[in-house]
Coordinates of C-alpha atoms in Angstrom, one line a residue:
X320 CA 0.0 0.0 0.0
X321 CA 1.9 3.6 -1.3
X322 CA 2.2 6.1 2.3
X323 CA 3.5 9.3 2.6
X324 CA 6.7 7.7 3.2
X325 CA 7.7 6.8 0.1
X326 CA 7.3 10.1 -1.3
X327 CA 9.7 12.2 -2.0
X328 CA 9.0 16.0 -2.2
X329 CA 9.5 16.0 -6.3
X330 CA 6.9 13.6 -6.4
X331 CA 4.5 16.0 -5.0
X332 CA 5.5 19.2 -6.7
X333 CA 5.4 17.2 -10.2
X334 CA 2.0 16.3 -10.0
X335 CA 0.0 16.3 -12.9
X336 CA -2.7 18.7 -12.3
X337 CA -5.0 21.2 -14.5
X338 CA -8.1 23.8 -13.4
X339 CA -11.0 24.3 -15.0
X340 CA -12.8 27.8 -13.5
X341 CA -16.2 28.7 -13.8
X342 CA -17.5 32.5 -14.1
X343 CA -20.9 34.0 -14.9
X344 CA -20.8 35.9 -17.8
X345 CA -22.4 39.5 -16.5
X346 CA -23.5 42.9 -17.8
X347 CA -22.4 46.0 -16.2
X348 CA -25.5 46.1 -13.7
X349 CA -24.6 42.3 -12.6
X350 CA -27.4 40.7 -13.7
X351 CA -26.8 38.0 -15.8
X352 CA -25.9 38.2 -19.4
X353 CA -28.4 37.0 -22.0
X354 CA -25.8 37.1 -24.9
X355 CA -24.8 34.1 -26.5
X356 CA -21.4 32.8 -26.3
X357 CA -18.5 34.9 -27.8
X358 CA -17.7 34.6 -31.2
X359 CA -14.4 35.8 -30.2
X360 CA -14.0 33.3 -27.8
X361 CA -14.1 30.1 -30.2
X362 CA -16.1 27.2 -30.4
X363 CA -17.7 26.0 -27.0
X364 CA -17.9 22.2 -28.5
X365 CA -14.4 22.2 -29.3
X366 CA -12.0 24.7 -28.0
X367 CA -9.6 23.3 -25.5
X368 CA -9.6 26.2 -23.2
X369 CA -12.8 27.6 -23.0
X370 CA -16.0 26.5 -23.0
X371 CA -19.4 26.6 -21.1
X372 CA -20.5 24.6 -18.3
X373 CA -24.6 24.2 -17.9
X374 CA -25.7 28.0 -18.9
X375 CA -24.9 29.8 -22.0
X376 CA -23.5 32.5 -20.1
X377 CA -21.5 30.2 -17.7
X378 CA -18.1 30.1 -18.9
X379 CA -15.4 27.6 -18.4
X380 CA -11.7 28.3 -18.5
X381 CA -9.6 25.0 -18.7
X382 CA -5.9 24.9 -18.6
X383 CA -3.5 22.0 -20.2
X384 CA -1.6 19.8 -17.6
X385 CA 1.1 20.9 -15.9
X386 CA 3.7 19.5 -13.6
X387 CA 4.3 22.8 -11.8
X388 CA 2.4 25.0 -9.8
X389 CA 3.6 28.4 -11.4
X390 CA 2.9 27.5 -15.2
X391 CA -0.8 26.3 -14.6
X392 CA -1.7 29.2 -12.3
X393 CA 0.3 31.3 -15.5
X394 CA -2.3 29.4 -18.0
X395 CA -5.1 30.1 -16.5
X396 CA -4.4 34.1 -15.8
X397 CA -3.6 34.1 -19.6
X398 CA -6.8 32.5 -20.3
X399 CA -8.9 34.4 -18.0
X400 CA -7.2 38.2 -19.5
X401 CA -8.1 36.5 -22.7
X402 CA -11.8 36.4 -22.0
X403 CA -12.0 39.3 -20.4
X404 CA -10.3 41.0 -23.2
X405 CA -12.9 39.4 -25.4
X406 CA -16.7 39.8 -23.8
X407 CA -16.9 43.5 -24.9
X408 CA -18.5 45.3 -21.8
X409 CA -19.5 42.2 -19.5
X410 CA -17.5 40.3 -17.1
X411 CA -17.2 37.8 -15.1
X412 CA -18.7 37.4 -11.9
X413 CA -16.1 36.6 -9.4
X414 CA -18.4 34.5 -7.0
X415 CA -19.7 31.0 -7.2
X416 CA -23.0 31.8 -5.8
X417 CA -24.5 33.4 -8.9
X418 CA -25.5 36.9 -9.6
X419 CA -28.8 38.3 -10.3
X420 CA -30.8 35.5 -12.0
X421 CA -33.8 36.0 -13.9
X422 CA -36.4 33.0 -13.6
X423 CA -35.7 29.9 -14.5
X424 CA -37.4 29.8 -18.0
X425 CA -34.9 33.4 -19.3
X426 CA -31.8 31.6 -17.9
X427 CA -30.7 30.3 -21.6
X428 CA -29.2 26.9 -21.3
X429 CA -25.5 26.2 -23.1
X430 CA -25.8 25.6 -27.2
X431 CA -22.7 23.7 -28.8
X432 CA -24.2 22.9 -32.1
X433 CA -26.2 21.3 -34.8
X434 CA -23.7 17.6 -34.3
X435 CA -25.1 14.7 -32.5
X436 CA -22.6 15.5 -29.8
X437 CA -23.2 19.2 -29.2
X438 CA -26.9 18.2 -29.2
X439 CA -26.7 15.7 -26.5
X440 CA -24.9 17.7 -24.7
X441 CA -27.3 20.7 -24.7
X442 CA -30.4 18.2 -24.0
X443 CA -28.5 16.5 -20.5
X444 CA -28.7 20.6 -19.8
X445 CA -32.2 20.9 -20.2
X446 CA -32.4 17.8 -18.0
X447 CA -30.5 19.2 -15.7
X448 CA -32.6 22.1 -15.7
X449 CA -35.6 19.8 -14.9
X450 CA -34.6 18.2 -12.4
X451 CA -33.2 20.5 -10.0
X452 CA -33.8 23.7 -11.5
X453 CA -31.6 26.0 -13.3
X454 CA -30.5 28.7 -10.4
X455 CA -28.6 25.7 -8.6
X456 CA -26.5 25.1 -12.1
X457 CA -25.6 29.0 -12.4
X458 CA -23.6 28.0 -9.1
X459 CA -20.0 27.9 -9.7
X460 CA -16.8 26.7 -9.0
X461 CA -13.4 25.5 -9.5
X462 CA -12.6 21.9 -10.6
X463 CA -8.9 20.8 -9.4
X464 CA -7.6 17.7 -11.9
X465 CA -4.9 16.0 -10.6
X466 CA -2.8 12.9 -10.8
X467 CA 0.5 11.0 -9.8
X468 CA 3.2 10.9 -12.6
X469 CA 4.0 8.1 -14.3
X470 CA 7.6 8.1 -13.2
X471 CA 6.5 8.3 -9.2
X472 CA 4.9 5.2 -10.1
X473 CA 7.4 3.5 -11.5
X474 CA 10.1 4.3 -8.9
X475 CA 7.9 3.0 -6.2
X476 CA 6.7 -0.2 -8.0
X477 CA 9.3 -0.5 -10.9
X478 CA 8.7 -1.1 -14.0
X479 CA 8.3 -4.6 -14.2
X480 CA 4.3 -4.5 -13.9
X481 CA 2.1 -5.0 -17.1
X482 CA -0.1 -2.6 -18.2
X483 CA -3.0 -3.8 -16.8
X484 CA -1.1 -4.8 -13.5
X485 CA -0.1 -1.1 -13.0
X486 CA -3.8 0.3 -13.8
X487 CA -5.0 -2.0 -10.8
X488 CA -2.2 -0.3 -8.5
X489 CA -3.6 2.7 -9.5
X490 CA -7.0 2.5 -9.2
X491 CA -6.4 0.9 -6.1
X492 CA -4.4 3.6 -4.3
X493 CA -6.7 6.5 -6.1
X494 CA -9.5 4.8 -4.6
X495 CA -8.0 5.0 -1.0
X496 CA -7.0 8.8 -1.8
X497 CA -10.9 9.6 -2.7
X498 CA -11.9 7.6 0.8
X499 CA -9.3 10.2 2.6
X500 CA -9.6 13.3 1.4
X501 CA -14.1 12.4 1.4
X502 CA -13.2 12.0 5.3
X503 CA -11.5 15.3 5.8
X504 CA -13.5 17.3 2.6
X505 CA -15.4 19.3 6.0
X506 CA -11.9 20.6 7.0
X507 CA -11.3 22.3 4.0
X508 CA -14.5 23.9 3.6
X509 CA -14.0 25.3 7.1
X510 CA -10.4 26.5 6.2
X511 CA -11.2 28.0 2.7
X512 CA -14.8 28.7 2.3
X513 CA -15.7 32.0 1.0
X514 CA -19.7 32.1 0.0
X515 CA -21.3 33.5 2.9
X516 CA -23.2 35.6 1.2
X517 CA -25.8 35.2 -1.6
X518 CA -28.5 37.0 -3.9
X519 CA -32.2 37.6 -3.4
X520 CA -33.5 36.4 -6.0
X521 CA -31.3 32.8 -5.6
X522 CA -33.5 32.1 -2.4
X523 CA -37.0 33.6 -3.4
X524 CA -39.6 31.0 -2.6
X525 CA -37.3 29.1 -0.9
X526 CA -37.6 27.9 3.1
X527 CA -33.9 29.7 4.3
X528 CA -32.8 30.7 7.7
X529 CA -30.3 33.6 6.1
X530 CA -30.1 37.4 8.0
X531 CA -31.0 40.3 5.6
X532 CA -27.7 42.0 4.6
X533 CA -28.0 44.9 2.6
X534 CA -30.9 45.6 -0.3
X535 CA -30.7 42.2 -2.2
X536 CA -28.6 40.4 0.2
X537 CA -28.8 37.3 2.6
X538 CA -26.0 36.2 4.7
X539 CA -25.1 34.2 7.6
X540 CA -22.8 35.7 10.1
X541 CA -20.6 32.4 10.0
X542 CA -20.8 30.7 7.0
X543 CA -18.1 29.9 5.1
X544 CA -19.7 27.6 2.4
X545 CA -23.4 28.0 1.4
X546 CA -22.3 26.6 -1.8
X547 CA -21.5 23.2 -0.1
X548 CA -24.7 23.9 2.4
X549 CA -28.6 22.7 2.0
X550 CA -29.1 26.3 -0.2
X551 CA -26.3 25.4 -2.5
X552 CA -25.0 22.4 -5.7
X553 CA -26.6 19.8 -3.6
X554 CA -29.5 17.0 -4.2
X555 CA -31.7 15.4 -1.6
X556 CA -32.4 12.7 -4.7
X557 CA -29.4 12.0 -5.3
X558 CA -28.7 11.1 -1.0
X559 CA -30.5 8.0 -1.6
X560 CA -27.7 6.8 -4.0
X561 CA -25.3 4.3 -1.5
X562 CA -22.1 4.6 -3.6
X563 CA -18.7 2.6 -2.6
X564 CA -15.7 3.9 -2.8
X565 CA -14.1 0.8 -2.1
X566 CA -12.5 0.4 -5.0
X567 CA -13.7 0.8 -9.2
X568 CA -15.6 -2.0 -9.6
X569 CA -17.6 -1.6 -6.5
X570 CA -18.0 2.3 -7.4
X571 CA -19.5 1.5 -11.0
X572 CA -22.1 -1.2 -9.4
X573 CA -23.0 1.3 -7.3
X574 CA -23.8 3.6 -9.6
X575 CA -24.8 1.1 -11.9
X576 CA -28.7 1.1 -10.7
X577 CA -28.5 5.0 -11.2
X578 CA -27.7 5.4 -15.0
X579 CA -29.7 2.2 -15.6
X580 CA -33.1 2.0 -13.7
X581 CA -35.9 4.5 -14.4
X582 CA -36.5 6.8 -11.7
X583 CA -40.4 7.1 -11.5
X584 CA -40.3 11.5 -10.6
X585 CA -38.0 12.2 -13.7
X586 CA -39.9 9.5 -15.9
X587 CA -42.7 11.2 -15.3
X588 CA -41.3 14.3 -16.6
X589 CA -40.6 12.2 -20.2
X590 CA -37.5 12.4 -22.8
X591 CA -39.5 14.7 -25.2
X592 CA -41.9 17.8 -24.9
X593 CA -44.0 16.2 -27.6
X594 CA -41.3 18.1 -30.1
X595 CA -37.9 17.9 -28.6
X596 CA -35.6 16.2 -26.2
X597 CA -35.5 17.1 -22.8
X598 CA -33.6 14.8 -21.0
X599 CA -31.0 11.8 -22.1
X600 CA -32.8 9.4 -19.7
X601 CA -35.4 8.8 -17.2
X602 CA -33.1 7.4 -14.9
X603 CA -32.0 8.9 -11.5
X604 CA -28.6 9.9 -13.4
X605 CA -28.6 10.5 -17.3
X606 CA -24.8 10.1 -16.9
X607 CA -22.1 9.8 -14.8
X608 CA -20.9 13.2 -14.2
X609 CA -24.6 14.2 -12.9
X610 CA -23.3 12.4 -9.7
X611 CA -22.6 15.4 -6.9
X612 CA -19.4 15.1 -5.2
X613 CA -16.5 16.6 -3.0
X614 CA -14.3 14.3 -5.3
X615 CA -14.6 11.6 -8.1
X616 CA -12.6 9.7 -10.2
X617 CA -12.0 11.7 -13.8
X618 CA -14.1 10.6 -16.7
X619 CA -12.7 10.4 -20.2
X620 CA -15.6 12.0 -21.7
X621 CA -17.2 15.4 -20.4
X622 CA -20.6 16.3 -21.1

């Protein structure tokens, strides 16, 4: 079993690791903006460094892999003065908990395209849309990639392994590093939690216990993280989902049931409108990535 003992610090400054930041695309009185993507900005369906996440106006700023701190943080600063250099007179809203949202039906979900791809990826939007509404998926965030090199691998284990011997000790060893950091996750948010505050018009009809602020403010005196809170990217549905993280093959049978098994509520809400596709599936996940968590293991292919 790999322990902090047989690291060596280069093994943890040459980590593989990448960002990909999410910002609200704004007009100048904050509210948000109900301009379609950037020309300037490329193609959301295949530019590597900028897309959109769930809204049209919810940009995503992605950076390559880096082995050192410095060059990602450089990346992504680069990318970020791009945009900004790039959205004429919006910008981006520096919070995670959004700005001022119209309802749900104005908030225009992401468009990628006329391809099979780009379509399936705007319908699992509308179905995200559906099933938990669209203010929770203005709510944004940072997403911290990461892995161990190749070479740390090796000089722990050697090179002798096969292929499919080595994935093993990986997924092994990533699987124990998901059940630690889960068990500490609380500490962080304590440490580095900054969302104490949030809109209006995010908790309108909604049962809250948040103080009154200021003139379209709620706060609470002590919170660190109402994006990680009850109010914030969480699901009550998706509780009753009892996933392992014992290790990958007991994490995909878990989930299995999810992506697989119609979920009565969201089969009630059908795949078309009669016209168009509204969701992928009708079961409690349409795919993997619409499982909430502190941490999961990467998939290959983002929707």
């Amino acid at each position: 079993m790999l322990n902090l003992d047989q690291l060596v610090s280069e093994d943890l400054t040459n980590l593989n690791r990448g960002i990909e930041k999410e910002s609200l695309r704004v007009n100048p009185t904050g509210q948000l903006s109900q301009q379609p993507h950037p020309d300037q900005l490329g193609s959301a369906l295949t530019h590597p460094n900028i897309t959109t996440d769930f809204s049209e106006a919810q940009l995503e700023l992605i950076t390559d892999t880096h082995n050192e701190v410095g060059n990602c943080l450089k990346q992504l600063r680069q990318v970020h003065q791009f945009v900004s250099r790039n959205i004429s007179s919006e910008l981006l809203w520096c919070s995670s908990m959004p700005c001022m949202l119209p309802e749900d039906s104005r908030i225009p979900i992401a468009q990628f395209g006329d391809s099979n791809i780009a379509r399936a990826k705007t319908v699992y939007r509308r179905g995200l849309a559906l099933r938990y509404g669209a203010k929770m998926q203005t709510i944004s965030g940072i997403h911290y990639n990461f892995s161990i090199s190749n070479e740390t691998w090796a000089r722990i284990y050697g090179r002798s392994h096969d292929r499919n011997e080595l994935i093993a000790i990986k997924n092994q060893h990533y699987f124990s590093l998901i059940r630690n950091f889960r068990k500490h996750a609380w500490l962080l948010l304590y440490l580095f939690g900054a969302s104490p505050a949030v809109c209006d018009c995010f908790v309108n009809g909604r049962v809250h216990h948040l103080n009154k602020m200021a003139n379209g403010t709620h706060f609470l005196p002590y919170a660190t993280s109402l994006r990680m809170g009850p109010l914030g990217y969480q699901s009550d549905v998706q509780s009753s989902i009892s996933v392992s993280y014992n290790n990958l093959t007991s994490y995909a049978q878990s989930l299995y049931d999810a992506l697989t098994q119609p979920y009565p509520p969201y089969a009630a809400i059908g795949l078309t409108d009669g016209k168009n596709p509204i969701q992928l599936s009708n079961a409690l996940l349409q795919i993997e990535n619409e499982f909430y968590g502190t941490i999961r293991p990467k998939q290959p292919v983002q929707y």
